[in-house]
Coordinates of C-alpha atoms and ligand atoms in Angstrom, one line a residue:
M1167 CA -8.7 -3.4 22.1
R1168 CA -8.3 -5.3 18.8
V1169 CA -9.0 -8.9 19.0
F1170 CA -7.6 -11.4 16.7
K1171 CA -9.9 -14.2 15.8
P1172 CA -8.1 -17.0 14.0
A1173 CA -10.8 -19.6 13.3
A1174 CA -13.7 -17.1 13.3
I1175 CA -12.9 -14.9 10.2
P1176 CA -12.5 -16.6 6.9
P1177 CA -9.9 -15.3 4.9
S1178 CA -12.0 -12.8 3.1
E1179 CA -10.1 -9.8 2.2
I1180 CA -13.0 -7.8 1.1
T1181 CA -14.9 -8.3 4.3
S1182 CA -12.0 -7.3 6.3
R1183 CA -11.2 -4.1 4.0
E1184 CA -14.9 -2.9 4.1
R1185 CA -15.1 -3.3 7.7
Y1186 CA -11.9 -1.0 7.9
L1187 CA -13.3 1.4 5.7
N1188 CA -16.6 1.6 7.3
R1189 CA -15.0 2.6 10.5
R1190 CA -12.9 5.1 8.7
E1191 CA -15.8 6.8 7.3
V1192 CA -17.6 7.0 10.7
I1193 CA -14.2 8.6 12.2
A1194 CA -13.9 10.6 9.0
G1195 CA -17.5 12.1 9.7
L1196 CA -16.7 12.8 13.3
A1197 CA -13.1 14.4 12.7
G1198 CA -13.6 16.4 9.7
T1199 CA -12.0 17.2 6.4
G1200 CA -8.3 15.6 7.3
L1201 CA -9.6 12.3 7.8
A1202 CA -12.2 12.6 5.4
F1203 CA -9.8 12.9 2.5
G1204 CA -7.8 9.9 4.0
A1205 CA -11.0 7.8 3.8
T1206 CA -11.9 8.9 0.2
T1207 CA -8.5 8.0 -1.3
A1208 CA -8.6 4.8 0.4
L1209 CA -11.9 3.9 -1.1
A1210 CA -10.8 5.1 -4.6
A1211 CA -8.0 2.4 -4.3
E1212 CA -7.7 0.6 -7.7
R1213 CA -8.6 -3.3 -7.7
L1214 CA -6.1 -5.6 -9.2
K1215 CA -6.6 -8.7 -11.4
F1216 CA -4.8 -12.0 -10.0
T1217 CA -5.1 -15.4 -9.6
K1218 CA -4.3 -16.9 -5.8
N1219 CA -1.2 -18.9 -5.3
A1220 CA -2.6 -21.3 -2.6
R1221 CA 0.7 -23.6 -3.1
L1222 CA 3.0 -20.8 -1.8
S1223 CA 0.5 -19.3 0.7
T1224 CA 0.4 -19.8 4.6
S1225 CA -2.9 -20.8 5.7
E1226 CA -2.6 -18.7 8.9
P1227 CA -4.9 -16.2 9.3
T1228 CA -4.2 -13.0 7.6
N1229 CA -3.8 -9.7 9.5
S1230 CA -6.6 -6.9 8.9
Y1231 CA -6.1 -4.2 6.4
E1232 CA -5.9 -1.8 9.1
D1233 CA -3.1 -3.4 11.0
I1234 CA -1.0 -4.0 7.7
T1235 CA -1.6 -0.4 6.4
T1236 CA -1.4 1.5 9.8
Y1237 CA 1.5 -0.3 11.7
N1238 CA 4.4 0.3 9.2
N1239 CA 8.1 0.9 9.1
F1240 CA 8.8 3.3 6.4
Y1241 CA 11.3 5.8 7.7
E1242 CA 11.0 8.3 4.8
F1243 CA 7.7 9.2 6.4
G1244 CA 9.1 8.9 10.0
T1245 CA 10.5 6.5 12.4
G1246 CA 7.0 6.1 14.6
K1247 CA 5.0 3.0 13.4
A1248 CA 1.8 5.3 12.9
E1249 CA 3.6 8.1 10.9
P1250 CA 3.7 6.3 7.2
A1251 CA -0.2 6.1 7.4
E1252 CA -0.5 9.5 8.5
R1253 CA 2.1 11.1 6.6
A1254 CA 2.4 9.3 3.2
A1255 CA -1.0 10.7 1.5
R1256 CA 0.5 13.3 -0.4
F1257 CA 3.2 11.0 -1.8
K1258 CA 2.8 10.6 -5.5
P1259 CA 3.3 6.9 -6.8
K1260 CA 2.0 7.7 -10.3
P1261 CA 3.5 8.3 -12.8
W1262 CA 6.3 6.2 -12.1
S1263 CA 9.5 4.6 -13.8
V1264 CA 12.1 2.0 -12.8
T1265 CA 15.7 2.2 -14.2
I1266 CA 17.3 -1.0 -14.8
A1267 CA 21.3 -0.9 -15.0
G1268 CA 24.5 -2.4 -14.5
E1269 CA 25.6 -5.9 -15.8
A1270 CA 22.5 -6.6 -18.1
E1271 CA 22.0 -6.7 -21.8
V1272 CA 18.8 -5.0 -21.8
K1273 CA 19.0 -1.8 -19.7
G1274 CA 16.9 1.7 -19.5
T1275 CA 14.3 3.6 -17.8
F1276 CA 10.7 2.0 -18.1
T1277 CA 7.5 3.1 -17.0
L1278 CA 5.8 1.1 -14.3
E1279 CA 3.1 0.0 -16.7
D1280 CA 6.0 -1.5 -19.1
I1281 CA 7.6 -3.1 -16.1
L1282 CA 4.3 -4.8 -15.0
K1283 CA 2.7 -5.4 -18.5
P1284 CA 4.2 -8.8 -19.2
H1285 CA 3.5 -10.4 -15.8
A1286 CA 0.6 -12.1 -14.3
L1287 CA -0.1 -11.0 -10.7
E1288 CA -0.5 -13.7 -8.2
E1289 CA -1.7 -13.2 -4.5
R1290 CA 0.7 -14.9 -2.1
I1291 CA 0.0 -14.8 1.6
Y1292 CA 3.4 -14.5 3.4
R1293 CA 4.5 -14.3 6.8
L1294 CA 6.4 -10.9 7.4
R1295 CA 8.9 -11.1 10.3
C1296 CA 10.4 -7.6 11.2
V1297 CA 13.7 -7.5 12.9
E1298 CA 12.0 -5.7 15.8
A1299 CA 10.5 -9.2 16.8
W1300 CA 7.0 -8.5 15.5
S1301 CA 5.3 -10.4 12.7
M1302 CA 2.1 -10.3 10.6
V1303 CA 0.7 -12.3 7.8
I1304 CA 0.0 -10.1 4.6
P1305 CA -1.9 -11.0 1.2
W1306 CA 0.5 -9.7 -1.4
V1307 CA -0.3 -9.3 -4.9
G1308 CA 2.8 -9.6 -7.0
F1309 CA 4.7 -11.5 -9.4
P1310 CA 8.1 -13.4 -9.3
L1311 CA 11.5 -11.1 -9.4
G1312 CA 13.2 -13.8 -11.1
D1313 CA 10.7 -13.3 -14.2
L1314 CA 11.5 -9.7 -14.2
I1315 CA 15.2 -10.6 -13.9
R1316 CA 15.1 -12.6 -17.2
R1317 CA 13.6 -10.1 -19.3
F1318 CA 16.5 -8.0 -18.8
R1319 CA 19.3 -10.8 -19.3
P1320 CA 21.8 -10.3 -16.7
T1321 CA 25.5 -11.0 -17.9
S1322 CA 27.4 -13.8 -16.3
R1323 CA 29.1 -11.0 -14.3
A1324 CA 26.0 -10.2 -12.5
R1325 CA 26.3 -11.8 -9.1
Y1326 CA 24.0 -9.4 -7.1
V1327 CA 20.9 -7.4 -7.5
A1328 CA 20.8 -3.9 -6.0
F1329 CA 17.6 -2.0 -5.3
K1330 CA 17.0 1.8 -4.7
S1331 CA 14.2 3.5 -2.9
V1332 CA 13.0 6.8 -4.5
M1333 CA 14.5 9.9 -3.2
R1334 CA 11.6 12.6 -2.8
P1335 CA 12.5 15.0 0.4
D1336 CA 9.4 17.2 -0.6
E1337 CA 6.9 14.3 -0.4
M1338 CA 8.9 12.4 2.2
P1339 CA 9.3 14.0 5.4
G1340 CA 11.5 11.6 7.1
Q1341 CA 14.3 12.2 4.1
R1342 CA 14.9 15.6 5.7
F1343 CA 16.7 14.1 8.7
P1344 CA 19.6 11.8 8.7
V1345 CA 17.9 8.8 10.2
L1346 CA 19.5 6.7 7.4
D1347 CA 21.8 7.3 4.5
W1348 CA 19.2 8.1 1.9
P1349 CA 17.9 7.0 -0.3
Y1350 CA 17.2 3.4 1.3
V1351 CA 19.0 0.7 -0.8
E1352 CA 18.8 -2.9 -0.5
G1353 CA 20.5 -6.1 -2.2
L1354 CA 20.0 -9.7 -2.8
R1355 CA 22.5 -12.4 -4.1
M1356 CA 21.4 -13.3 -7.7
D1357 CA 20.0 -16.9 -6.6
E1358 CA 17.9 -15.2 -3.8
A1359 CA 16.6 -12.7 -6.2
M1360 CA 15.9 -15.9 -8.8
H1361 CA 14.1 -17.9 -6.2
P1362 CA 10.5 -18.6 -6.8
L1363 CA 9.2 -17.2 -3.5
T1364 CA 10.8 -13.7 -3.7
I1365 CA 8.4 -11.4 -5.4
L1366 CA 7.9 -7.8 -6.4
A1367 CA 4.6 -6.8 -5.0
A1368 CA 2.2 -4.0 -6.5
G1369 CA -0.7 -4.7 -4.3
L1370 CA -2.2 -6.2 -1.0
Y1371 CA -5.8 -7.4 -0.2
G1372 CA -6.4 -7.1 -4.0
E1373 CA -5.5 -3.5 -4.5
V1374 CA -2.9 -1.4 -5.6
L1375 CA -0.4 -0.9 -2.9
P1376 CA -1.2 2.0 -0.3
N1377 CA 1.5 4.4 -0.1
Q1378 CA 2.7 3.5 3.2
N1379 CA 3.4 0.0 2.2
G1380 CA 5.6 1.0 -0.6
A1381 CA 3.7 2.1 -3.7
P1382 CA 3.9 1.4 -6.3
L1383 CA 6.3 -1.3 -6.2
R1384 CA 8.3 -3.2 -3.6
L1385 CA 10.2 -6.1 -2.8
V1386 CA 9.1 -9.2 -0.5
V1387 CA 11.5 -11.9 0.4
P1388 CA 9.4 -13.9 3.1
W1389 CA 12.3 -15.7 4.6
K1390 CA 14.5 -12.6 5.5
Y1391 CA 13.6 -9.9 8.0
G1392 CA 11.3 -7.2 6.6
F1393 CA 13.8 -4.6 6.0
K1394 CA 15.1 -6.5 3.1
G1395 CA 11.7 -5.7 1.6
I1396 CA 12.6 -2.2 0.2
K1397 CA 9.7 -0.3 -0.9
S1398 CA 9.0 2.3 -3.6
I1399 CA 11.8 1.0 -5.9
V1400 CA 13.1 3.3 -8.6
E1401 CA 16.1 1.5 -9.5
I1402 CA 17.0 -2.3 -10.0
R1403 CA 21.0 -2.8 -10.8
F1404 CA 22.9 -6.0 -11.7
T1405 CA 26.4 -6.0 -9.9
E1406 CA 29.6 -8.0 -9.6
R1407 CA 30.0 -7.0 -5.9
V1408 CA 28.0 -7.3 -2.8
P1409 CA 25.7 -4.0 -3.0
P1410 CA 25.5 -1.5 0.0
T1411 CA 22.6 -1.9 2.1
S1412 CA 21.1 0.8 4.2
W1413 CA 20.8 -0.9 7.7
N1414 CA 24.0 -2.7 7.1
I1415 CA 25.5 0.8 6.7
S1416 CA 23.7 2.3 9.5
A1417 CA 24.6 -0.4 12.1
P1418 CA 27.0 -3.1 10.7
R1419 CA 27.5 -5.2 13.8
E1420 CA 23.5 -5.4 14.0
Y1421 CA 22.3 -5.7 10.6
G1422 CA 24.2 -8.0 7.9
F1423 CA 23.7 -8.4 4.3
Y1424 CA 21.8 -11.8 4.4
A1425 CA 19.1 -10.6 7.2
N1426 CA 17.7 -14.4 7.1
V1427 CA 15.2 -14.8 9.9
N1428 CA 16.9 -17.2 12.3
P1429 CA 15.8 -17.7 15.9
Q1430 CA 19.0 -19.2 16.9
V1431 CA 20.9 -15.8 16.1
D1432 CA 20.2 -13.1 18.3
H1433 CA 20.4 -9.4 17.6
P1434 CA 23.1 -8.0 19.9
R1435 CA 20.4 -6.0 21.9
W1436 CA 17.4 -8.8 21.8
S1437 CA 16.3 -12.3 21.4
Q1438 CA 14.9 -13.3 17.9
A1439 CA 13.6 -16.7 19.3
Q1440 CA 10.1 -15.3 19.5
E1441 CA 7.9 -12.7 17.7
R1442 CA 4.5 -10.8 18.8
R1443 CA 1.9 -11.3 16.1
I1444 CA 0.3 -7.9 15.3
G1445 CA -3.5 -7.8 16.3
A1446 CA -3.1 -10.8 18.3
G1447 CA -4.0 -9.2 21.4
I1448 CA -2.1 -8.2 24.4
F1449 CA -2.9 -11.5 26.4
T1450 CA -1.8 -13.7 23.6
P1451 CA 1.7 -15.2 24.3
K1452 CA 4.5 -14.5 21.8
Q1453 CA 5.0 -17.0 19.3
P1454 CA 8.1 -19.0 18.3
T1455 CA 10.2 -17.6 15.5
L1456 CA 10.6 -20.2 12.9
M1457 CA 14.0 -21.0 11.1
L1458 CA 14.2 -18.8 7.8
N1459 CA 10.6 -17.7 9.1
G1460 CA 9.1 -21.0 8.0
Y1461 CA 10.6 -21.1 4.6
A1462 CA 13.4 -23.4 5.4
D1463 CA 12.3 -26.4 3.3
Q1464 CA 12.3 -24.2 0.1
V1465 CA 15.3 -21.9 0.8
A1466 CA 17.8 -23.6 3.3
S1467 CA 19.8 -25.2 0.3
L1468 CA 20.7 -21.5 -0.8
Y1469 CA 22.9 -21.4 2.5
A1470 CA 24.4 -24.8 2.5
G1471 CA 28.0 -24.5 3.9
L1472 CA 27.5 -20.6 5.0
D1473 CA 28.1 -19.8 8.6
L1474 CA 24.8 -18.1 9.7
R1475 CA 26.5 -16.7 12.9
K1476 CA 28.8 -14.9 10.7
N1477 CA 26.6 -14.2 7.7
Y1478 CA 23.6 -12.6 9.6
Ligands
LIG696 N1 12.5 2.3 1.4 C1 12.4 1.6 2.7 N2 11.8 0.3 2.6 C2 11.4 -0.2 3.8 C3 11.4 0.3 5.0 C4 12.0 1.8 5.0 O1 12.2 2.4 6.1 N3 12.3 2.4 4.0 N4 11.4 -0.4 6.1 C5 11.7 -1.8 6.0 C6 11.1 -2.7 7.1 S1 12.0 -2.4 8.7 C7 9.9 -3.5 7.2 S2 9.6 -4.4 8.5 C8 9.0 -3.5 6.1 C9 7.7 -3.3 6.4 O2 6.8 -3.5 5.4 P1 5.2 -3.2 5.6 O3 5.0 -1.5 6.0 O4 4.6 -3.2 4.2 O5 4.8 -4.1 6.6 O6 9.4 -2.6 5.0 C10 11.0 -2.5 4.9 N5 11.0 -1.5 3.7
LIG697 MO1 11.5 -4.3 10.1

């Protein structure tokens, strides 16, 4: 059983990752080439340069590297929580390019390097609350999406930002099945996209994103349910109209465009009042879910006058 030690472990990402890798190497030695390959690629992960943003980080203990990288939703690799880690090794996040399109003065297709170059990376430790009522604390490495948006000068008609994930059924076995309407798409209102808490992440625990966490570039919006955090982004489009979003297309009664974390508005099939912190151990009680995932002071004003029961 995994034991969560809130006070005992200082938030030392390197220690956590080394402990995980040592265990992986032992497992690999026992199990043979398949896992040995996994351990080798993990060891080869590239370290990023970044500063720590303590002001915008939670002081809660971070989840382990193992929890964050082996318990995932990434339906392109299967619907099981272990499947992304097991099946994403063959995915190629390099080379990568991102197309900027729609209502903007600057548009085109840019290499990942060109997208990242002007931005200083920061580590931000954010809570991630999944719509399925579990949560984690993740040390992302990224930069404000708003800084990227400004570079491309959206026109006055741009009211929303639409995101698209990569479509690669050869590398993503889940895309061979119509579980969702592929490719995965998401969207934000322009003011949500420009909010300083909204980031594009290129890494976690100080290293480039593992494939299963959305390599090489993914969205993180900490006050919204996890499914808004679209992974492996290939297109960012500025639009006049509300863009379609994958989970809303799939089950509109259950998943709205906003998807703000709200303990007072239940999912039609379960309560959103509490959450299970991954890694906390089976004897740890569920914890209350916080309004806007604990970021209400910073973002509640974005929704003044909006009926959050209708706009779920
Ligand atoms: N393209 C794509 N992005 C996705 C998903 C997905 O299935 N496909 N799952 C979402 C869901 S439901 C969650 S909770 C988060 C999980 O992010 P993590 O694996 O980094 O914890 O990714 C989101 N982004
Ligand atoms: Mo999720």
